[in-house]
Short mmCIF file of C-alpha atoms in Angstrom, two decimals:
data_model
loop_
_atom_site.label_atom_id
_atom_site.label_comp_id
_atom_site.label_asym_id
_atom_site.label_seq_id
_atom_site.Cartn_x
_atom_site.Cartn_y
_atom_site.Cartn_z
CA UNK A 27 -33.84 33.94 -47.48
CA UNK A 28 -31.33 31.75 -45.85
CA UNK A 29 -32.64 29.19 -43.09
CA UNK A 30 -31.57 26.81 -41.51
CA UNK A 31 -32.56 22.86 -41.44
CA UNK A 32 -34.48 23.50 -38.14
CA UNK A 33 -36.35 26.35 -39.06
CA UNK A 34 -37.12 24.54 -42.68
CA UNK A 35 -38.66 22.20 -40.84
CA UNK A 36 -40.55 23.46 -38.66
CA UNK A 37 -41.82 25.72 -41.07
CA UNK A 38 -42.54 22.54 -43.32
CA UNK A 39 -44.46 21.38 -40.32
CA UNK A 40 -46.26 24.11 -39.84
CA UNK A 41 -47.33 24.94 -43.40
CA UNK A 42 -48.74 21.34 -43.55
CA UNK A 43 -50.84 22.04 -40.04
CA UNK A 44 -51.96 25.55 -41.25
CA UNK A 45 -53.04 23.57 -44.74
CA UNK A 46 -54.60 21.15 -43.28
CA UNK A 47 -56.63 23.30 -41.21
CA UNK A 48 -57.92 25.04 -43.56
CA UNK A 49 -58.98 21.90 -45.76
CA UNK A 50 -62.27 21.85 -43.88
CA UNK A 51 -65.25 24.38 -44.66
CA UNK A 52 -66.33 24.63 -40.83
CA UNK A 53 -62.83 25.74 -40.12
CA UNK A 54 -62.84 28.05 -42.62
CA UNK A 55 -65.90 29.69 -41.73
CA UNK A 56 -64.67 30.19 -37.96
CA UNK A 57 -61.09 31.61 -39.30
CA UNK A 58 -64.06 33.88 -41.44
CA UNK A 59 -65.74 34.73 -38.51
CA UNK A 60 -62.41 35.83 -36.95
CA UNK A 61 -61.85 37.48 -39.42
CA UNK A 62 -64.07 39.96 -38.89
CA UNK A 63 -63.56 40.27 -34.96
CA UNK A 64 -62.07 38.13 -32.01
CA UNK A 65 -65.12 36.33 -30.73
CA UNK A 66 -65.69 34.00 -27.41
CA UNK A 67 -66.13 30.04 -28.43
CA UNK A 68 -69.52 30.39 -27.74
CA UNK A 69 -70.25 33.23 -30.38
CA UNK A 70 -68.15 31.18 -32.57
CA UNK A 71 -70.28 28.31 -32.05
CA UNK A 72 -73.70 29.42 -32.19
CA UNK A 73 -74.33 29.87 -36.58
CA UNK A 74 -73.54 26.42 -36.87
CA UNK A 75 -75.61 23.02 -36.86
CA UNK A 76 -73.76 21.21 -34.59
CA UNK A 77 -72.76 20.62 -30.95
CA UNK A 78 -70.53 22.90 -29.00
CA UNK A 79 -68.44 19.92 -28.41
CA UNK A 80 -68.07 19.31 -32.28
CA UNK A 81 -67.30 23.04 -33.29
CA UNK A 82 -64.55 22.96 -30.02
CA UNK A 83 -62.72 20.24 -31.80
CA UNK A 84 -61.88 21.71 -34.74
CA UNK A 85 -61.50 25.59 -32.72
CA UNK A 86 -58.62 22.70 -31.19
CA UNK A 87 -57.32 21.93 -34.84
CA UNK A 88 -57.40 25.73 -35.23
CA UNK A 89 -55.26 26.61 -32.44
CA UNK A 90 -52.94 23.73 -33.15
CA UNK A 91 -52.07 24.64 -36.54
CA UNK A 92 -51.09 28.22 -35.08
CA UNK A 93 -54.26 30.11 -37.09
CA UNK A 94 -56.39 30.47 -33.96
CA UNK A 95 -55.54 31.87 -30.47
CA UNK A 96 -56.94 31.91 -27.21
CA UNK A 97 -56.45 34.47 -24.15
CA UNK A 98 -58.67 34.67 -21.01
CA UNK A 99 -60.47 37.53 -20.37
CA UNK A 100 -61.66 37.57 -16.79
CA UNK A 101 -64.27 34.07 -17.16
CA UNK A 102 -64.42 34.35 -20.90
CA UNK A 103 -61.93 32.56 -23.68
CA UNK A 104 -61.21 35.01 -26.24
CA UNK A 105 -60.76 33.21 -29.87
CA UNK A 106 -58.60 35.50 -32.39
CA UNK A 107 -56.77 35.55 -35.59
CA UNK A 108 -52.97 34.79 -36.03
CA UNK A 109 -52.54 36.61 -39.07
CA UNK A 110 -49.24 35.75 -39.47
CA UNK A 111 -49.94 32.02 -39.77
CA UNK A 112 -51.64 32.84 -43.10
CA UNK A 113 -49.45 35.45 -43.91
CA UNK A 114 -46.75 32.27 -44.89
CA UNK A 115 -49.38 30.31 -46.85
CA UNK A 116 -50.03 33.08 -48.60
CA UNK A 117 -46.05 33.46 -49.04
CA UNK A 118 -45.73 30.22 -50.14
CA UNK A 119 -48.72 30.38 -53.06
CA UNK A 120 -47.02 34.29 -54.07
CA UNK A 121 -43.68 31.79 -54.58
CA UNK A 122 -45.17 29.63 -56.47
CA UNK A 123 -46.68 32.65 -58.80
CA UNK A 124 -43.88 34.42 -59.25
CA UNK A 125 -42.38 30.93 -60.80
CA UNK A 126 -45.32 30.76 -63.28
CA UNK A 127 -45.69 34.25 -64.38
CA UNK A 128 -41.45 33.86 -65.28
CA UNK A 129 -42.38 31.44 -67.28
CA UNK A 130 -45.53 33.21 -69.25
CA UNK A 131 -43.36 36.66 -69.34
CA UNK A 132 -40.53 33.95 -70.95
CA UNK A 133 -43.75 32.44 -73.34
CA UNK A 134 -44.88 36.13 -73.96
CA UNK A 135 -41.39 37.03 -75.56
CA UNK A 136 -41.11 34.24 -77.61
CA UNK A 137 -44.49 35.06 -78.60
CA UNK A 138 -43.30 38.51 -80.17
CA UNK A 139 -40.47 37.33 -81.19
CA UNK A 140 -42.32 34.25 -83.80
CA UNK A 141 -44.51 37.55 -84.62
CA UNK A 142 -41.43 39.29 -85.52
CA UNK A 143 -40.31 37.19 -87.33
CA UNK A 144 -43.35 36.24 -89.28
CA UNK A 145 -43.88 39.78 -90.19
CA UNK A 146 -40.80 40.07 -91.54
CA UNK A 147 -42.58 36.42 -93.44
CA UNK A 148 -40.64 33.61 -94.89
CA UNK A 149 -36.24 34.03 -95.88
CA UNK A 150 -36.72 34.25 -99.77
CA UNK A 151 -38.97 37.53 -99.70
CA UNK A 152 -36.79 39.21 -96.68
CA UNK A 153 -33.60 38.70 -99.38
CA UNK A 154 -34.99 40.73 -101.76
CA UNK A 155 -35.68 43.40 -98.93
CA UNK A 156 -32.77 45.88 -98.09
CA UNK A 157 -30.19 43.88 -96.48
CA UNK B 6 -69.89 38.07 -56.05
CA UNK B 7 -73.69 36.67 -56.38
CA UNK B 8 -73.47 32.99 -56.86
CA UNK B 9 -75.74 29.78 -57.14
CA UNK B 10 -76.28 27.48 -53.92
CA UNK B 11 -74.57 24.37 -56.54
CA UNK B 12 -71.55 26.65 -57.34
CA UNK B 13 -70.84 27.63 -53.60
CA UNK B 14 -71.32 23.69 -52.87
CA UNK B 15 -68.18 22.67 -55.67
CA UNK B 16 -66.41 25.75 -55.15
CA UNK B 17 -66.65 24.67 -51.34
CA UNK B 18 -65.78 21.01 -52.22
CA UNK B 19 -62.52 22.16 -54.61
CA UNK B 20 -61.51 24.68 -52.14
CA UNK B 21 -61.15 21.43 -49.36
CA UNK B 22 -59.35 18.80 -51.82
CA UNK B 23 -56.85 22.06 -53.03
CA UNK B 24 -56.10 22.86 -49.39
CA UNK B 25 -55.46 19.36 -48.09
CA UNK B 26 -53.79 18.81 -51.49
CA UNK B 27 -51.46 21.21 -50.22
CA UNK B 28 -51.00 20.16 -46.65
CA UNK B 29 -48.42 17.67 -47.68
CA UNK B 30 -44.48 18.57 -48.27
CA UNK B 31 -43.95 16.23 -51.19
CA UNK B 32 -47.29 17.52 -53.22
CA UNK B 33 -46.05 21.16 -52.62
CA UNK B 34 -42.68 19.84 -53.87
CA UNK B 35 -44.26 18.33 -56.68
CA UNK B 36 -46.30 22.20 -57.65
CA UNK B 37 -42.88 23.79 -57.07
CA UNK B 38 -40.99 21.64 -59.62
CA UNK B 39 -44.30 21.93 -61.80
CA UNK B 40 -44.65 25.71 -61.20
CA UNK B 41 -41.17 26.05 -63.04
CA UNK B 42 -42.47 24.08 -65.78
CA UNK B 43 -44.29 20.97 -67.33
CA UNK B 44 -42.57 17.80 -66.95
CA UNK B 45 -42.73 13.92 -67.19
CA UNK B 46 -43.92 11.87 -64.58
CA UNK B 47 -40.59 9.72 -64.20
CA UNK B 48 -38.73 13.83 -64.22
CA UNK B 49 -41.24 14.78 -61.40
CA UNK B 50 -40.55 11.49 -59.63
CA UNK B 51 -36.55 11.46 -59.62
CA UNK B 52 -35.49 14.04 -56.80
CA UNK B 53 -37.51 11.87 -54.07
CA UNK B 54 -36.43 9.16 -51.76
CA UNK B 55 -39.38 7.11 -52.60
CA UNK B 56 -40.99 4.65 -55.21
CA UNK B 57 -42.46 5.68 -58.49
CA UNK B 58 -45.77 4.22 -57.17
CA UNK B 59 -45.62 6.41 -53.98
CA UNK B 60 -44.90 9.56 -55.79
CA UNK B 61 -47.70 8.40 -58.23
CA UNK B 62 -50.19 8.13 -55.45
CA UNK B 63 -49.06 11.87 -54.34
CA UNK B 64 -49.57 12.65 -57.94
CA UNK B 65 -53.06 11.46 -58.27
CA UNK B 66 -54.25 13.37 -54.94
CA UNK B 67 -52.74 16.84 -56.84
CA UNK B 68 -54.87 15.48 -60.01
CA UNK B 69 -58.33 15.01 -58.35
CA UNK B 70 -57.66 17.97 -56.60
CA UNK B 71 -57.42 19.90 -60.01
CA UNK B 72 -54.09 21.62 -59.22
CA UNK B 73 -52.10 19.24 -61.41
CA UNK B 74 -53.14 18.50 -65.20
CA UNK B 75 -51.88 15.66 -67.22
CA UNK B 76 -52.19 15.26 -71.18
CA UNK B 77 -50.25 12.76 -73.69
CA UNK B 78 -47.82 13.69 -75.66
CA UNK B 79 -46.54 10.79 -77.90
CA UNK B 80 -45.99 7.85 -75.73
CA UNK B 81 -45.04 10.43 -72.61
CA UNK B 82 -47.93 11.82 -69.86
CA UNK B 83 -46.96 15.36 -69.21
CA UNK B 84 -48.05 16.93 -65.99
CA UNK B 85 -48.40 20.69 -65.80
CA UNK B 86 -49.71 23.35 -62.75
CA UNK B 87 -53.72 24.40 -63.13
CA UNK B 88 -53.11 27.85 -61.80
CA UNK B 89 -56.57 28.30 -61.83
CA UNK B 90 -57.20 25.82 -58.55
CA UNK B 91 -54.65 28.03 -56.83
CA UNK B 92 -55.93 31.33 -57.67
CA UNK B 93 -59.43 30.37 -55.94
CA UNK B 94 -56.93 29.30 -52.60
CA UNK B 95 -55.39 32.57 -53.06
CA UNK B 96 -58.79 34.49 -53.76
CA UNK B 97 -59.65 32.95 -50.56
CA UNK B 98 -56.72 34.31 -48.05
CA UNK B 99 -57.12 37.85 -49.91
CA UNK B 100 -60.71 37.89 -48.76
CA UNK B 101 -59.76 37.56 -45.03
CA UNK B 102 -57.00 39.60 -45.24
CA UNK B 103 -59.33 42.53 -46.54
CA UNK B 104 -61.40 41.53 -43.22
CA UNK B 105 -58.74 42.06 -40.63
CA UNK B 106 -57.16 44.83 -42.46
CA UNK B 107 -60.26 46.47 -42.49
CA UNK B 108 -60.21 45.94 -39.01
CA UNK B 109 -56.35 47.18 -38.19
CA UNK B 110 -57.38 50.52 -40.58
CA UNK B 111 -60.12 50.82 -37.89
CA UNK B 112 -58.39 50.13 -35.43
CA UNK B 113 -55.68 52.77 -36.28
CA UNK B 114 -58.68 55.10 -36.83
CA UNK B 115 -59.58 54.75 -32.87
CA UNK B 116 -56.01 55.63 -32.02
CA UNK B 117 -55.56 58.67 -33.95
CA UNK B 118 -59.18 59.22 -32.30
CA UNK B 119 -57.41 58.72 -29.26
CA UNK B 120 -54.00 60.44 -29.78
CA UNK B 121 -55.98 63.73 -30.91
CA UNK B 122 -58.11 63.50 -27.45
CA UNK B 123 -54.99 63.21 -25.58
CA UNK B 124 -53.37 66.09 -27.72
CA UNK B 125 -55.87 68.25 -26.40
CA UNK B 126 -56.03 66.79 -22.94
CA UNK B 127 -53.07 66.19 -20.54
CA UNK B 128 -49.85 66.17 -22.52
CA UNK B 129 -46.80 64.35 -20.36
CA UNK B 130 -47.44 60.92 -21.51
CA UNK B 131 -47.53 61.12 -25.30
CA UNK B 132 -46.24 58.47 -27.38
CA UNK B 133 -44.23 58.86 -30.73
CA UNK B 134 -44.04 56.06 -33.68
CA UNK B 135 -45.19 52.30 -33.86
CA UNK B 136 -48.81 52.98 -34.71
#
């Protein structure tokens, strides 16, 4: 895909946030908790062992990285996923496959091909073979 | 999966140095040039605009993270890509996209629900396509 230097960046900046957010195993768990349905910040608080204040600051770190979003439902603040925040982490570690698994397709065939060759075993025996 | 409390704890701990690891342009540079294959460190070093010793620092963080590898060959330290640190990173997003695709299939379930009721019921509003 063509992109331009803007849109590089910004996507540069925002696959460091989304990393970065989820380099924290609280933060994982709420993104897990998400997951499974939007939730208010106080459901999303309650399983853990710390202070509502604490868990806010990294729902904050969330929502700043683009993972986590927020809409008001009459008094309540509604926490959900942004899948597609993960959707280009997830692009950017199927890029990084596709680059390895070229290169043990590339291994595989020169695999057979040493096999091959050592089948047909060492030049002196293969001359006295049909040639 | 059924795992020990000590496993969960380093596969926790690996999981958070992999995915701030990764929340850094130059150390995903680094993977990408690795991911393509094995190289030296001065190779890995000479497409950035910045010291040895800074792109050795960057190097170090990939190391102790376990996504980069290094072993001697000769006089020479070769770096190469640990895919297994980014398969776990990888295992990881899969399992909460199964979540919220789980809950999109059920949600798509409700609106067929839905669109069948309001088959049968009043007809003039119907609406065709995007589910």
């Amino acid at each position: 895909m063509i992109e331009g230097r803007k849109e590089a960046a910004s996507r540069t900046a925002r696959l460091d946030a989304v990393f970065a957010a989820l380099a924290d195993p609280t933060r994982r768990a709420i993104i897990e908790r998400l997951s499974r349905s939007e939730a208010r910040v106080t459901e999303v608080a309650e399983p853990f062992q710390m202070s509502l204040n604490a868990v806010s600051k990294h729902i904050r770190v969330l929502e700043a990285s683009g993972v986590v979003e927020r809409h008001k439902k009459g008094r309540d603040h509604i926490l959900s996923i942004n899948t597609r925040s993960l959707d280009e982490v997830d692009g950017w570690i199927e890029r990084m496959r596709c680059y390895w698994e070229e290169r043990l397709d590339a291994m595989g065939r020169l695999l057979r091909e040493l096999k091959k060759d050592h089948k047909l075993g060492p030049k002196k025996d293969r001359k006295r073979g049909s040639r």
